[in-house]
Coordinates of C-alpha atoms and ligand atoms in Angstrom, one line a residue:
Chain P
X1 CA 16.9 0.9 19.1
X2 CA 20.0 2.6 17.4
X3 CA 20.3 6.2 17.1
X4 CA 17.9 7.6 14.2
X5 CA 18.2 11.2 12.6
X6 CA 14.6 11.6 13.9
X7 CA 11.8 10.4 16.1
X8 CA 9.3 10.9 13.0
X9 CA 9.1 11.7 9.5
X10 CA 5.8 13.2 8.5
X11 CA 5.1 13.2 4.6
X12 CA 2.3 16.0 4.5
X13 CA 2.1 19.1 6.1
X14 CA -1.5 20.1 5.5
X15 CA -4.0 19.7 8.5
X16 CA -3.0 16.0 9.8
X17 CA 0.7 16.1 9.6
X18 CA 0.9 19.8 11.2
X19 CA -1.2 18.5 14.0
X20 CA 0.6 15.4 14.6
X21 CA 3.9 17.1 14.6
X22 CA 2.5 20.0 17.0
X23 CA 1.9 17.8 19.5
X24 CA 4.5 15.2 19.1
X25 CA 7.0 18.2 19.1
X26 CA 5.6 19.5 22.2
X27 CA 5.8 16.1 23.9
X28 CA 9.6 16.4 22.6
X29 CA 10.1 13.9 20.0
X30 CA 12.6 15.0 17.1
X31 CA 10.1 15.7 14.3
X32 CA 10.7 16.2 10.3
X33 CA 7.8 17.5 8.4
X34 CA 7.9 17.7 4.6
X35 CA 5.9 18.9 1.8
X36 CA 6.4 18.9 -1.4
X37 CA 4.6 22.3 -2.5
X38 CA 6.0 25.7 -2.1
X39 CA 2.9 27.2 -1.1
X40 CA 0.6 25.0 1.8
X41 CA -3.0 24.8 0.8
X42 CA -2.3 25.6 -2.4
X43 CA -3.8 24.8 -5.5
X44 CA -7.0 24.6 -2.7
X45 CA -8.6 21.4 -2.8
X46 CA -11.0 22.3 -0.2
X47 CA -13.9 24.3 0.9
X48 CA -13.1 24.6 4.4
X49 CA -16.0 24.7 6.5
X50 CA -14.4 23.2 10.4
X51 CA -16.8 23.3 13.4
X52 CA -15.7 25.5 16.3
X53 CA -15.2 22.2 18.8
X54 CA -12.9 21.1 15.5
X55 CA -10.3 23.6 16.2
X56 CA -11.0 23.4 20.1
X57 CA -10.4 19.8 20.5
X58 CA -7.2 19.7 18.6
X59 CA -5.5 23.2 20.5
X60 CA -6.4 25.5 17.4
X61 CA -7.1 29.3 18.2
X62 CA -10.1 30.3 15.6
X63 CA -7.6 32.8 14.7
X64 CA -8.3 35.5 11.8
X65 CA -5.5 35.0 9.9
X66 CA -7.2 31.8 8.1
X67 CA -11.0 32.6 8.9
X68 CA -13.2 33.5 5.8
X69 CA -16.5 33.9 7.8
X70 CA -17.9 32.8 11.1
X71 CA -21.1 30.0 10.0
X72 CA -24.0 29.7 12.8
X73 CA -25.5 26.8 11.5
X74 CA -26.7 24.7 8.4
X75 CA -29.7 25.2 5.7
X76 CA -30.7 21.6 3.9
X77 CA -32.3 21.7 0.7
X78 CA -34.4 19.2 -0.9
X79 CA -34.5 19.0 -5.3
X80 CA -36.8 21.6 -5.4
X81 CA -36.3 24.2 -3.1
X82 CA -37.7 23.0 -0.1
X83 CA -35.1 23.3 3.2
X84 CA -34.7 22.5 6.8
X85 CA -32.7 25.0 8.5
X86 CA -30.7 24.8 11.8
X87 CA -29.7 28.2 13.1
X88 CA -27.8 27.8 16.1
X89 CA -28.7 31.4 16.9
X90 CA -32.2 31.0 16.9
X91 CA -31.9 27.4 18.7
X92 CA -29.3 28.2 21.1
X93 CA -28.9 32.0 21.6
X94 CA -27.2 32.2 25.0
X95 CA -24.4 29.8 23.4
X96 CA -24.1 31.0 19.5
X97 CA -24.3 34.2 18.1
X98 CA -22.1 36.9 17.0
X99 CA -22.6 39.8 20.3
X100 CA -20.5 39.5 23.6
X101 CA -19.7 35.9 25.0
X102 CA -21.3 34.3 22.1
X103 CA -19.4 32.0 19.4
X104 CA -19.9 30.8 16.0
X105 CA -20.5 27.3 15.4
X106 CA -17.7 26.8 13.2
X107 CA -16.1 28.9 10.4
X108 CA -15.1 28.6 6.7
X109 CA -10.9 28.4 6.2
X110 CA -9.0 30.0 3.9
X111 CA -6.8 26.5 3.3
X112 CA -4.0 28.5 2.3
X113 CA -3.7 30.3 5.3
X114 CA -4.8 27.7 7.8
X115 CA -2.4 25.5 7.0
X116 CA 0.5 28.0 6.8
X117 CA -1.1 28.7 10.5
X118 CA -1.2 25.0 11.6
X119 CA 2.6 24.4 9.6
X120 CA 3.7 27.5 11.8
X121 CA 2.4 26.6 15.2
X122 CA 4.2 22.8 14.4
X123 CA 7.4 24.7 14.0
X124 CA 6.9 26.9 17.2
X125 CA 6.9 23.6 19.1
X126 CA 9.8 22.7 17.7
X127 CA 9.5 20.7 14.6
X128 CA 11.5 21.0 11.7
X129 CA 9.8 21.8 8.7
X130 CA 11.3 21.2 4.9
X131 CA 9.0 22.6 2.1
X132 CA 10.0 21.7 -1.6
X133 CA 10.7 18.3 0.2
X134 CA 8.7 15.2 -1.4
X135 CA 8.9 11.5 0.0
X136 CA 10.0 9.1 -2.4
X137 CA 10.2 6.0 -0.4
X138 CA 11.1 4.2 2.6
X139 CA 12.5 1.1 4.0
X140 CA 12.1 -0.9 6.9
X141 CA 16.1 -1.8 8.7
X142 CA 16.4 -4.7 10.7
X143 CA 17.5 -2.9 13.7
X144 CA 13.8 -2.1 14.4
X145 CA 14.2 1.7 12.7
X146 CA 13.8 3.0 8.7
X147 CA 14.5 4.9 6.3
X148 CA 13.1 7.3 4.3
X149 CA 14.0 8.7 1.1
X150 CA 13.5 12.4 0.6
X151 CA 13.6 14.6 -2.6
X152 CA 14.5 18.4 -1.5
X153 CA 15.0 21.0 -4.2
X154 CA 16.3 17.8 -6.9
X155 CA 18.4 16.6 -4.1
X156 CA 18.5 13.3 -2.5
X157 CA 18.3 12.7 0.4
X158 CA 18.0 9.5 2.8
X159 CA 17.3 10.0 6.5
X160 CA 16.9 7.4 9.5
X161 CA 13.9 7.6 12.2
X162 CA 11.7 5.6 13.8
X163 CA 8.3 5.6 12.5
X164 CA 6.9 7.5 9.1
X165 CA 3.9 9.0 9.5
X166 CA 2.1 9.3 6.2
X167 CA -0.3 12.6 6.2
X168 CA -0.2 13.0 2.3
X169 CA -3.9 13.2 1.6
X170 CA -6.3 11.5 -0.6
X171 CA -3.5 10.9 -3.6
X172 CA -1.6 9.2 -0.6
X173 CA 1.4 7.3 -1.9
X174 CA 3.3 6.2 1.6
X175 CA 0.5 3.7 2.0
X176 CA 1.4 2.4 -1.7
X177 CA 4.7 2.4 -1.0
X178 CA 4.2 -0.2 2.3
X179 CA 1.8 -2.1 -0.2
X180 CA -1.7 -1.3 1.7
X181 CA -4.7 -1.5 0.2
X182 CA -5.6 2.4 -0.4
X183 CA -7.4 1.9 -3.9
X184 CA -11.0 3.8 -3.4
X185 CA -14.3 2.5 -5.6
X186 CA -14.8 5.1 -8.6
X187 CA -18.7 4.8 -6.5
X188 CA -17.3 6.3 -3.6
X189 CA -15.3 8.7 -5.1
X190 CA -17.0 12.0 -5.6
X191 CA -15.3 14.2 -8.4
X192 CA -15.9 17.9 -7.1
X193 CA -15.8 21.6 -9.0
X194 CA -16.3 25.0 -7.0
X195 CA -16.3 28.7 -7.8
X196 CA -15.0 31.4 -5.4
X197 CA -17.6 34.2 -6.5
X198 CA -19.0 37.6 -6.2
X199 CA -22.4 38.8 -6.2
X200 CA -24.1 36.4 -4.4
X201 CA -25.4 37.0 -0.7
X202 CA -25.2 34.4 2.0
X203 CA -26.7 34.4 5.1
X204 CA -24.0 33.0 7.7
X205 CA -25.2 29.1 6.9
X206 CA -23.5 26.6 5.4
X207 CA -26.0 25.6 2.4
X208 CA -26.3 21.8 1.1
X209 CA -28.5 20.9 -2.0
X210 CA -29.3 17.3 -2.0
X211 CA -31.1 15.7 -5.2
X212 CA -29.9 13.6 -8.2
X213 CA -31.2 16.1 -10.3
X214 CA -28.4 18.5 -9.6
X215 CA -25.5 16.8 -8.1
X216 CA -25.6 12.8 -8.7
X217 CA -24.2 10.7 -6.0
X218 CA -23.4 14.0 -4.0
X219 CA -24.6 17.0 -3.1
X220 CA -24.3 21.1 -4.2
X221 CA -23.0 23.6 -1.5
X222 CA -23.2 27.6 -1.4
X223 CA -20.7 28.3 1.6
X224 CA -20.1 31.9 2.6
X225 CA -16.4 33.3 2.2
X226 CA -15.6 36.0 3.8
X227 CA -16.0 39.9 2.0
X228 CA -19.3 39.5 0.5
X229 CA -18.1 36.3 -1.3
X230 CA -19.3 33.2 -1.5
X231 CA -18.6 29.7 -2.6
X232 CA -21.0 27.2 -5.0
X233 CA -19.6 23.9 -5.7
X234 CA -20.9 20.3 -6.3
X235 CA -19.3 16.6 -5.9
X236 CA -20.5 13.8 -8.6
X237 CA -20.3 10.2 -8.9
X238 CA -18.8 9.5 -12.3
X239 CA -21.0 6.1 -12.0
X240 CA -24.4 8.0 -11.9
X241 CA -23.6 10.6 -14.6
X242 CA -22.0 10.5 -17.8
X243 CA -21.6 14.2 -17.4
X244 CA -18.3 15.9 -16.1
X245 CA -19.0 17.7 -12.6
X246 CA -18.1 21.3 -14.1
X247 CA -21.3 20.1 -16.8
X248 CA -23.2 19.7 -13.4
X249 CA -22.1 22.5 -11.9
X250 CA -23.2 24.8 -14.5
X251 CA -26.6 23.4 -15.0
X252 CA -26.7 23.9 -11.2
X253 CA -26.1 27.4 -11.4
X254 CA -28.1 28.4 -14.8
X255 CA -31.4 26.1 -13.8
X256 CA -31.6 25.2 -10.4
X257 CA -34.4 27.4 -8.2
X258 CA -30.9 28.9 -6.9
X259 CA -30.7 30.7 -10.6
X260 CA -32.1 34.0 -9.6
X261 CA -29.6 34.3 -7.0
X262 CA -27.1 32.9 -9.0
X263 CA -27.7 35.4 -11.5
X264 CA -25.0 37.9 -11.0
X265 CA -22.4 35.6 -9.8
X266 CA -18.7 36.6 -11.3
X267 CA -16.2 33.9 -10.9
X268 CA -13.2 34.8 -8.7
X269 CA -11.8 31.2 -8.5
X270 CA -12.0 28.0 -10.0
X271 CA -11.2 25.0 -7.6
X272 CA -11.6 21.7 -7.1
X273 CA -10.6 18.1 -6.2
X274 CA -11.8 14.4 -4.8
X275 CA -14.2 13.8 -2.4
X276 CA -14.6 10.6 -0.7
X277 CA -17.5 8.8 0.3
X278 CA -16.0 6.4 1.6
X279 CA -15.1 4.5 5.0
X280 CA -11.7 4.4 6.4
X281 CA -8.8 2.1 5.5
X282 CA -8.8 -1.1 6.9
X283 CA -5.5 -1.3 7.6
X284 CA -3.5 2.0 8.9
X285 CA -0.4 0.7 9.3
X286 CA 2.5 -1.0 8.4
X287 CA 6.4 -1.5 9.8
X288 CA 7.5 2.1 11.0
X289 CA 4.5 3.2 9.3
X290 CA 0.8 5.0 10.5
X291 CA -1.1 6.7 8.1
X292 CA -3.3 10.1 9.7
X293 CA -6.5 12.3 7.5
X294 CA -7.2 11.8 4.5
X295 CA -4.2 9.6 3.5
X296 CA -6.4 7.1 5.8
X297 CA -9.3 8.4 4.4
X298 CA -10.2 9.2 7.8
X299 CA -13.0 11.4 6.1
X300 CA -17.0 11.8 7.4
X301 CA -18.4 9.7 4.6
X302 CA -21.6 11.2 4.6
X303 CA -20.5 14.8 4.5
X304 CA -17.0 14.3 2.7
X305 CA -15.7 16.5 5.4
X306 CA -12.1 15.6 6.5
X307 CA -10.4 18.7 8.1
X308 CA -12.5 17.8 11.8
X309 CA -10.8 14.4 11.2
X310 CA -7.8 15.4 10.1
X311 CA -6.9 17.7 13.4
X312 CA -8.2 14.8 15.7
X313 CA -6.9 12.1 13.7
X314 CA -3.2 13.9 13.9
X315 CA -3.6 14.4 17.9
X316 CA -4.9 10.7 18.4
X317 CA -1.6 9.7 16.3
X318 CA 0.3 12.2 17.9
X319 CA -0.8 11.2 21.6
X320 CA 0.0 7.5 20.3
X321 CA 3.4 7.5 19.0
X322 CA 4.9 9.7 22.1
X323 CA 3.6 7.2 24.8
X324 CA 4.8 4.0 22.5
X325 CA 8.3 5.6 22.0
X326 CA 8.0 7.2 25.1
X327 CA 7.9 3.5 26.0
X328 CA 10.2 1.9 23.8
X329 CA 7.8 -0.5 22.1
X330 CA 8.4 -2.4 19.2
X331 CA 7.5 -0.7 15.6
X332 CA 7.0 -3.7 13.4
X333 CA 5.3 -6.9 12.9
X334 CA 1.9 -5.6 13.5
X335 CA 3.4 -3.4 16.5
X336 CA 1.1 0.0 15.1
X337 CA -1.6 -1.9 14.8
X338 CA -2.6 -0.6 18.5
X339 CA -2.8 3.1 16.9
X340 CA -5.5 2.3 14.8
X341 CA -7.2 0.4 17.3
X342 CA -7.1 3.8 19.3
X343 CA -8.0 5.6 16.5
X344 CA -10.8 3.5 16.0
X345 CA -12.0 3.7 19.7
X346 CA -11.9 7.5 19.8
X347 CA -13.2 8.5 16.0
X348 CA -13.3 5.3 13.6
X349 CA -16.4 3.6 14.9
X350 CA -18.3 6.6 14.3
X351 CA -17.5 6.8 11.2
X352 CA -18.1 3.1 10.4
X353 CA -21.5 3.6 11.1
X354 CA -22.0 7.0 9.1
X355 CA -20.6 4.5 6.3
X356 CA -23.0 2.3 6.9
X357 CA -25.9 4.9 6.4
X358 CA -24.4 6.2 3.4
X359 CA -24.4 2.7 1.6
X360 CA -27.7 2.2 2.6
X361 CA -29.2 5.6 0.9
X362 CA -27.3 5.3 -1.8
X363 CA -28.0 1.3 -2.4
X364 CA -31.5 2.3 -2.9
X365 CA -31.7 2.4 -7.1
X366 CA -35.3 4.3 -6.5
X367 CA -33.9 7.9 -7.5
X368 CA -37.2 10.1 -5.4
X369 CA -36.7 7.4 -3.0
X370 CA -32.7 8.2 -2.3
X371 CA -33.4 11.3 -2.8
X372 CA -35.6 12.0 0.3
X373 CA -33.5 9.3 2.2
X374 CA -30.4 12.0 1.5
X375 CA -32.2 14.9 2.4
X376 CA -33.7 13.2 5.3
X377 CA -30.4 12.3 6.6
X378 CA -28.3 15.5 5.6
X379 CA -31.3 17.4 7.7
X380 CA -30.9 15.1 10.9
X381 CA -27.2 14.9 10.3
X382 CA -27.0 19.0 10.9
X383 CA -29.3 19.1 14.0
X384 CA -28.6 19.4 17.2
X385 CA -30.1 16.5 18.0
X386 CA -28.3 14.5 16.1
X387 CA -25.8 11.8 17.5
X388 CA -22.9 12.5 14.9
X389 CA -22.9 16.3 16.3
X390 CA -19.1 16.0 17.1
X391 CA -17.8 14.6 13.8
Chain D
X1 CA -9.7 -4.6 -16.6
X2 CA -6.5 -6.1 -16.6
X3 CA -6.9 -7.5 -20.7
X4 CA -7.2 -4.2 -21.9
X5 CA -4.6 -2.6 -24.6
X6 CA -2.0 0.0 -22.3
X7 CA -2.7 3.2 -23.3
X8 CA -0.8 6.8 -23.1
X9 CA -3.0 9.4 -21.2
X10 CA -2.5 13.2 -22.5
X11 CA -3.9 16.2 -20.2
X12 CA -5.8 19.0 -21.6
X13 CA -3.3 21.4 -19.0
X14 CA -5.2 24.3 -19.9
X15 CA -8.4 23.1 -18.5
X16 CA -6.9 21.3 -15.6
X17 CA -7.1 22.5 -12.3
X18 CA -4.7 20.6 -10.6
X19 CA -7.2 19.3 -7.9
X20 CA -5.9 15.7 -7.9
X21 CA -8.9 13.7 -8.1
X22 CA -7.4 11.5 -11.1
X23 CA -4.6 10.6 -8.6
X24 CA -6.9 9.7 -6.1
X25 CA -8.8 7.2 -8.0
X26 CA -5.8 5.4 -10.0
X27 CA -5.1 1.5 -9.1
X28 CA -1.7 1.9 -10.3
X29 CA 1.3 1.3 -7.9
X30 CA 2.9 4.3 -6.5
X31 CA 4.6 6.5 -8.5
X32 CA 1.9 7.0 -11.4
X33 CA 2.3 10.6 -11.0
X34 CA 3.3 13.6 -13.0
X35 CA 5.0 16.5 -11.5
X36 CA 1.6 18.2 -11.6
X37 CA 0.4 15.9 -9.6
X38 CA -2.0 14.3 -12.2
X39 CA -1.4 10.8 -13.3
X40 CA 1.5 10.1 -15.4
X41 CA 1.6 11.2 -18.9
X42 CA 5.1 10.3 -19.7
X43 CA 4.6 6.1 -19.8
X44 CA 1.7 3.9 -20.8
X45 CA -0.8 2.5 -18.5
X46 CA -1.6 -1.0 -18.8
X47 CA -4.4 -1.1 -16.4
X48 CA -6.3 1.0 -18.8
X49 CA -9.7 1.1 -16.6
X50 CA -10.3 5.0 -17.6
X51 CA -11.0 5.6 -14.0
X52 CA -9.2 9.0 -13.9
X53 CA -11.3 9.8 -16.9
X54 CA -14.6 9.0 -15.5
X55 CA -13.6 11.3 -12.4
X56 CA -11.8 14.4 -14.0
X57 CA -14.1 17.2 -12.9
X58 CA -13.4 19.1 -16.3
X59 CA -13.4 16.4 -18.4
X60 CA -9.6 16.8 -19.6
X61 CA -8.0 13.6 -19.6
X62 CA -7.7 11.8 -23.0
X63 CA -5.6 8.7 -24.4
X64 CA -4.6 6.9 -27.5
X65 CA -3.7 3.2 -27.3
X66 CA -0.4 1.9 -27.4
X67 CA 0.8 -1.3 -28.9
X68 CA 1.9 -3.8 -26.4
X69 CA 6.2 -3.7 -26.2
X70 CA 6.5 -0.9 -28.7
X71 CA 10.3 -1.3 -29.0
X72 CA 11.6 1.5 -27.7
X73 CA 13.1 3.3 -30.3
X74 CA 17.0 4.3 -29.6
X75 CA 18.0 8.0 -29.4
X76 CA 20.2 8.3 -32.4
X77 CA 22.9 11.3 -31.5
X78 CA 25.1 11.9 -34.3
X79 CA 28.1 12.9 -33.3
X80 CA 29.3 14.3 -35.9
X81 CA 26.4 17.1 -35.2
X82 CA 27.4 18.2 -32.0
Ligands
LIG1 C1 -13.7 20.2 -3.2 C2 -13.4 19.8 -1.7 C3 -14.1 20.4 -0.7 C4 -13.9 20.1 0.6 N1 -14.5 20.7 1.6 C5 -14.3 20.4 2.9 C6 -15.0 21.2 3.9 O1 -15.7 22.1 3.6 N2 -14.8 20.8 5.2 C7 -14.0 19.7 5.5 O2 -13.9 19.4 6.7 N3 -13.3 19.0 4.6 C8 -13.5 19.4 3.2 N4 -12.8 18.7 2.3 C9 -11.9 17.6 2.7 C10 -10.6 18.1 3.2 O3 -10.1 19.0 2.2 C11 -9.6 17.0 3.5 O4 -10.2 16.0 4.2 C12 -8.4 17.6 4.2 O5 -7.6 18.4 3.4 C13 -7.5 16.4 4.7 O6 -6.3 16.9 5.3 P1 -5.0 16.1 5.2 O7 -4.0 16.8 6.1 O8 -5.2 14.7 5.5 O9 -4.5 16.1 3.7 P2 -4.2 17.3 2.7 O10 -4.8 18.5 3.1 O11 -4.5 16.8 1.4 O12 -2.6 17.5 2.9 C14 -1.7 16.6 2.3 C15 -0.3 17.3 2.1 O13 0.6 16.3 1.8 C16 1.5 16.9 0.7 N5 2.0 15.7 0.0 C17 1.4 14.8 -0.7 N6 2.2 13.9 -1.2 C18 3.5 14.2 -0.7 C19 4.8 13.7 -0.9 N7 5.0 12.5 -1.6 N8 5.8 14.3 -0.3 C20 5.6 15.5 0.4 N9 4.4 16.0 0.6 C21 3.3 15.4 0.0 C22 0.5 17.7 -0.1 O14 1.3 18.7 -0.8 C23 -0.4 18.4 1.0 O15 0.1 19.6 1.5 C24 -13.0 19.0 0.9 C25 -12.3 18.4 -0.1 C26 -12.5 18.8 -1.4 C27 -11.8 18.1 -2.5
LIG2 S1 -8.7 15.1 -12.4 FE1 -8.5 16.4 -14.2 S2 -8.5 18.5 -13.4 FE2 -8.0 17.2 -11.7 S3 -5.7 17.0 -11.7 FE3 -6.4 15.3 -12.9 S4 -6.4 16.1 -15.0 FE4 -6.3 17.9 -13.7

C-alpha cells in the first residue's frame, strides 16, 4: 500500500463519524473528519433521547454540557389515553433515580451540543477535523488506496487515504456515489415535525402516543427538555395520510386527550426531519468504502431511534478498520464486506428482527387491529423485560 | 414512474425547515441537492415520482412540468452593453 495523506476520511461528523474517529484516532490511525455545516447539530434533526448504557458503551461521559434532562423511564399511550408506564424508579430504585449513587436511565441531548462534544473529544484523540468541508466524490486507485474529493470553503480539494468512511446521515450520498442501493420505501419513511415549547410540564418520562388517529404510520412523543421545556412532535407515513405531518401535528395538539395540557404551550422551536422505519442496508460497503449510522440506516426500526446506533455502530467500525489496517488487509473486491458481517454480529441481527416486527404490525390493514398491535409492542418494547433493552 | 413528464420543483423557503426529509427519500443519483440541502431546484427531474412531496413535513415542495429537451436557451451578452 503506497503512502496516503490519511488512514481514513470520514464524511459526517455528527454522532457516527465523531465516534469512529475517536476511537480510530486513539488506536493511531491518521484520521480526517469533515462536515459540511458550520454549526454540528444544527438545523436539529433530532429529538435526542440516548439511553445511559448508550453513552457508556461507546466511552461517552453523560456530561452537562449536551444534557437537556435526565429521563427514568417511558409512558406508552394507547388512541385514547389509556398508558403503560415503566418508571425505572419505582421498578428499580436501588439502581435508578436521581439521590446519591443512583442514575438516570438515559437523558435527552441537546444535538447541537452533543455533537460539538463528541466532534471535540474526536479531535482530543487526535483527529483532524475540517468544518465547512463537504465530500464531493471519491475514487478507487489501483494501488489498493483512493481518493476523495473535498469541497472546503469553495475550494477543491483532492486527498489520498485508505478507506472512506461514509457517516453522512440519512440524505447519505457516499453510498450513491459507490452506486449502493440506499433508496428507502416512501412506506418506511416517516416524515417528522416537533416543537421546542413552554408551558407544558413533564414528568421525567419519555412519552409515546401510538394510534392512527393521531400520528399515521408513526407515533406522537412529548419528551422533556431541560428548564421546564418540553418537546411534542409526531412522524407520519405520507402513504397512510394525505395530510402533511405539521397538519397532524396540530390536530394532535388542539384535539387529542393531551389538549388540556397542551393548552398553554408557546412554541420556542420548530424542528424536524426523516424518520426511518426501516431495516438496515444490505450492503455496507464498497472498495475503500464502509458506511456507519444513519448513512447505513443503522436505525431501531421500530422506535426510529439512531443515536444508540450510531455511537455503537462508529466503535464496531472503528474497532474494525484499526485491526484490518493494523493488519494490512486488502480494501477492495468485497474486502469490507467482513465489517458488516461484524456489524451485523454485534448490532444488525437485532435489528433485523425488530424489522421484522414492525412489518408485521404494520402489514395488518385492520386500523384498531394495528393499533393495539403498536401499542402492544411500543409497551413491551420499553419494559424491562423486554429482550431489545440494549438497542 | 420512469414515463412521467420531468418536472422543475420550487421550495416554499419560508416554510421550510431545512430538516432533510425530501433528500432522504429522492431515487435520484447523487448530487440532487441544493445548497440547503433540499432537493435540487435548479434542474428538472425526470423521475418525477413526487416522493419528496408526499414526505415534506410542511407541505412546501411544489413543481410545474417541463417539456422534454427544452433547448436551452443561449445567454445573449451584448457587448456593446458592458
Ligand atoms: C425528528 C427526529 C427525531 C429523532 N429523535 C431521535 C431520538 O430521540 N433518539 C434517537 O436515538 N434518535 C433520534 N433520531 C434519529 C437520529 O437523529 C439519527 O439516527 C442520528 O442523527 C444519526 O447520526 P449519524 O451520525 O448517523 O448522522 P447525522 O447526525 O445525520 O450526521 C451526519 C453529518 O454528516 C454531515 N454531512 C452530510 N453530508 C455531508 C457531505 N457530503 N459532506 C460533509 N458532511 C456531510 C451532516 O452535516 C451531519 O453533520 C431522530 C431523528 C429525527 C429526524
Ligand atoms: S422536506 Fe420540506 S421542509 Fe424538509 S428540507 Fe425538504 S422542502 Fe424543506
Amino acid at each position: 500500500m503506497p503512502q496516503t495523506d490519511y488512514d481514513l476520511i470520514i464524511i459526517g461528523a455528527g454522532p457516527a463519524g465523531s465516534t469512529t474517529a475517536r476511537f480510530a484516532s486513539t488506536a493511531g490511525l491518521r484520521v480526517l473528519l469533515v462536515d459540511k455545516r458550520q454549526e454540528l447539530g444544527s438545523p436539529i434533526q433530532c429529538s435526542g433521547a440516548i439511553s445511559g448504557h448508550g453513552l457508556e458503551a461507546a466511552g461517552i461521559d453523560a456530561n452537562p454540557e449536551f444534557i437537556h434532562e435526565a429521563i427514568y423511564g417511558f409512558a406508552i399511550y394507547d388512541e385514547a389515553g389509556a398508558r403503560t408506564v415503566h418508571d425505572y424508579r419505582q421498578l428499580k430504585p436501588d439502581d435508578y433515580g436521581s439521590g446519591p449513587g443512583k442514575k438516570p436511565l438515559g437523558y435527552v441531548v441537546d444535538r447541537r451540543r452533543f455533537d460539538r462534544y463528541l466532534m471535540t473529544q474526536a479531535e482530543r484523540a487526535g483527529t483532524e477535523v475540517w468544518l465547512k468541508t463537504e465530500g464531493v466524490g471519491y475514487q478507487p486507485q489501483a494501488d489498493g488506496s483512493c481518493t476523495v474529493a473535498l469541497r472546503r470553503y469553495n475550494q477543491d480539494i483532492t486527498l489520498s487515504t485508505r478507506v472512506l468512511v461514509g457517516a453522512d446521515g440519512l440524505q447519505s450520498q457516499v453510498g450513491k456515489w459507490a452506486g449502493l442501493q440506499t433508496h428507502i420505501k416512501i412506506t418506511e419513511l416517516a416524515g417528522c415535525l416537533q416543537f421546542i415549547v413552554d408551558g407544558v410540564e413533564t414528568e421525567g418520562l419519555l412519552e409515546i402516543v401510538t394510534g392512527h388517529e393521531w400520528a399515521p404510520g408513526g407515533y406522537a412523543w412529548v419528551f422533556p427538555k431541560g428548564h421546564g421545556y418540553a418537546e411534542i412532535g409526531l412522524g407520519v407515513i405520507a402513504t397512510m395520510t394525505d395530510k402533511p405531518a405539521q397538519w397532524h401535528l396540530d390536530k394532535f395538539m388542539q384535539q387529542s386527550f393531551f389538549r388540556k395540557r397542551f393548552a398553554n404551550a408557546r412554541i420556542l422551536e420548530v424542528q424536524g426531519g426523516g424518520v426511518p422505519l426501516a431495516a438496515p442496508l444490505r450492503t455496507q460497503y464498497a472498495d475503500n468504502m464502509i458506511l456507519v449510522g444513519d448513512a447505513a440506516r443503522h436505525v431501531n426500526p421500530i422506535t426510529g431511534g439512531g443515536l444508540h446506533t450510531a455511537v455503537a455502530g462508529g466503535k464496531i467500525a472503528a474497532d474494525f478498520l484499526i485491526g484490518h489496517l493494523q493488519d494490512g488487509l486488502p480494501l477492495q473486491e468485497g474486502a469490507l464486506q467482513a465489517y458488516q458481517n461484524v456489524w451485523l454480529s454485534e448490532l444488525g441481527d437485532k435489528m433485523w428482527k425488530l424489522y421484522g416486527i414492525k412489518t408485521d404490525i404494520f402489514h395488518n390493514m385492520n386500523i384498531a387491529q394495528r393499533d393495539e398491535q403498536l401499542y402492544a409492542t411500543m409497551s413491551d418494547y420499553f419494559s424491562p423485560t423486554s429482550e431489545f433493552k440494549k438497542i | 414512474m420512469s414515463k412521467q413528464q420531468p418536472v422543475l420543483f420550487s421550495i416554499g423557503w419560508n416554510a421550510c425547515i431545512n430538516c432533510g426529509a425530501c433528500v432522504a427519500i429522492c431515487p435520484q443519483e447523487a448530487g440532487f441537492v441544493s445548497p440547503f440541502d433540499t432537493i435540487a431546484v435548479d434542474r428538472p427531474c425526470d423521475i418525477a415520482c413526487l416522493l419528496c412531496e408526499s414526505i415534506c413535513p410542511v407541505d412546501t415542495i411544489t413543481h410545474v412540468a417541463v417539456m422534454q429537451q427544452v433547448p436551452q436557451p443561449a445567454l445573449v451578452v451584448d457587448p456593446s452593453r458592458s
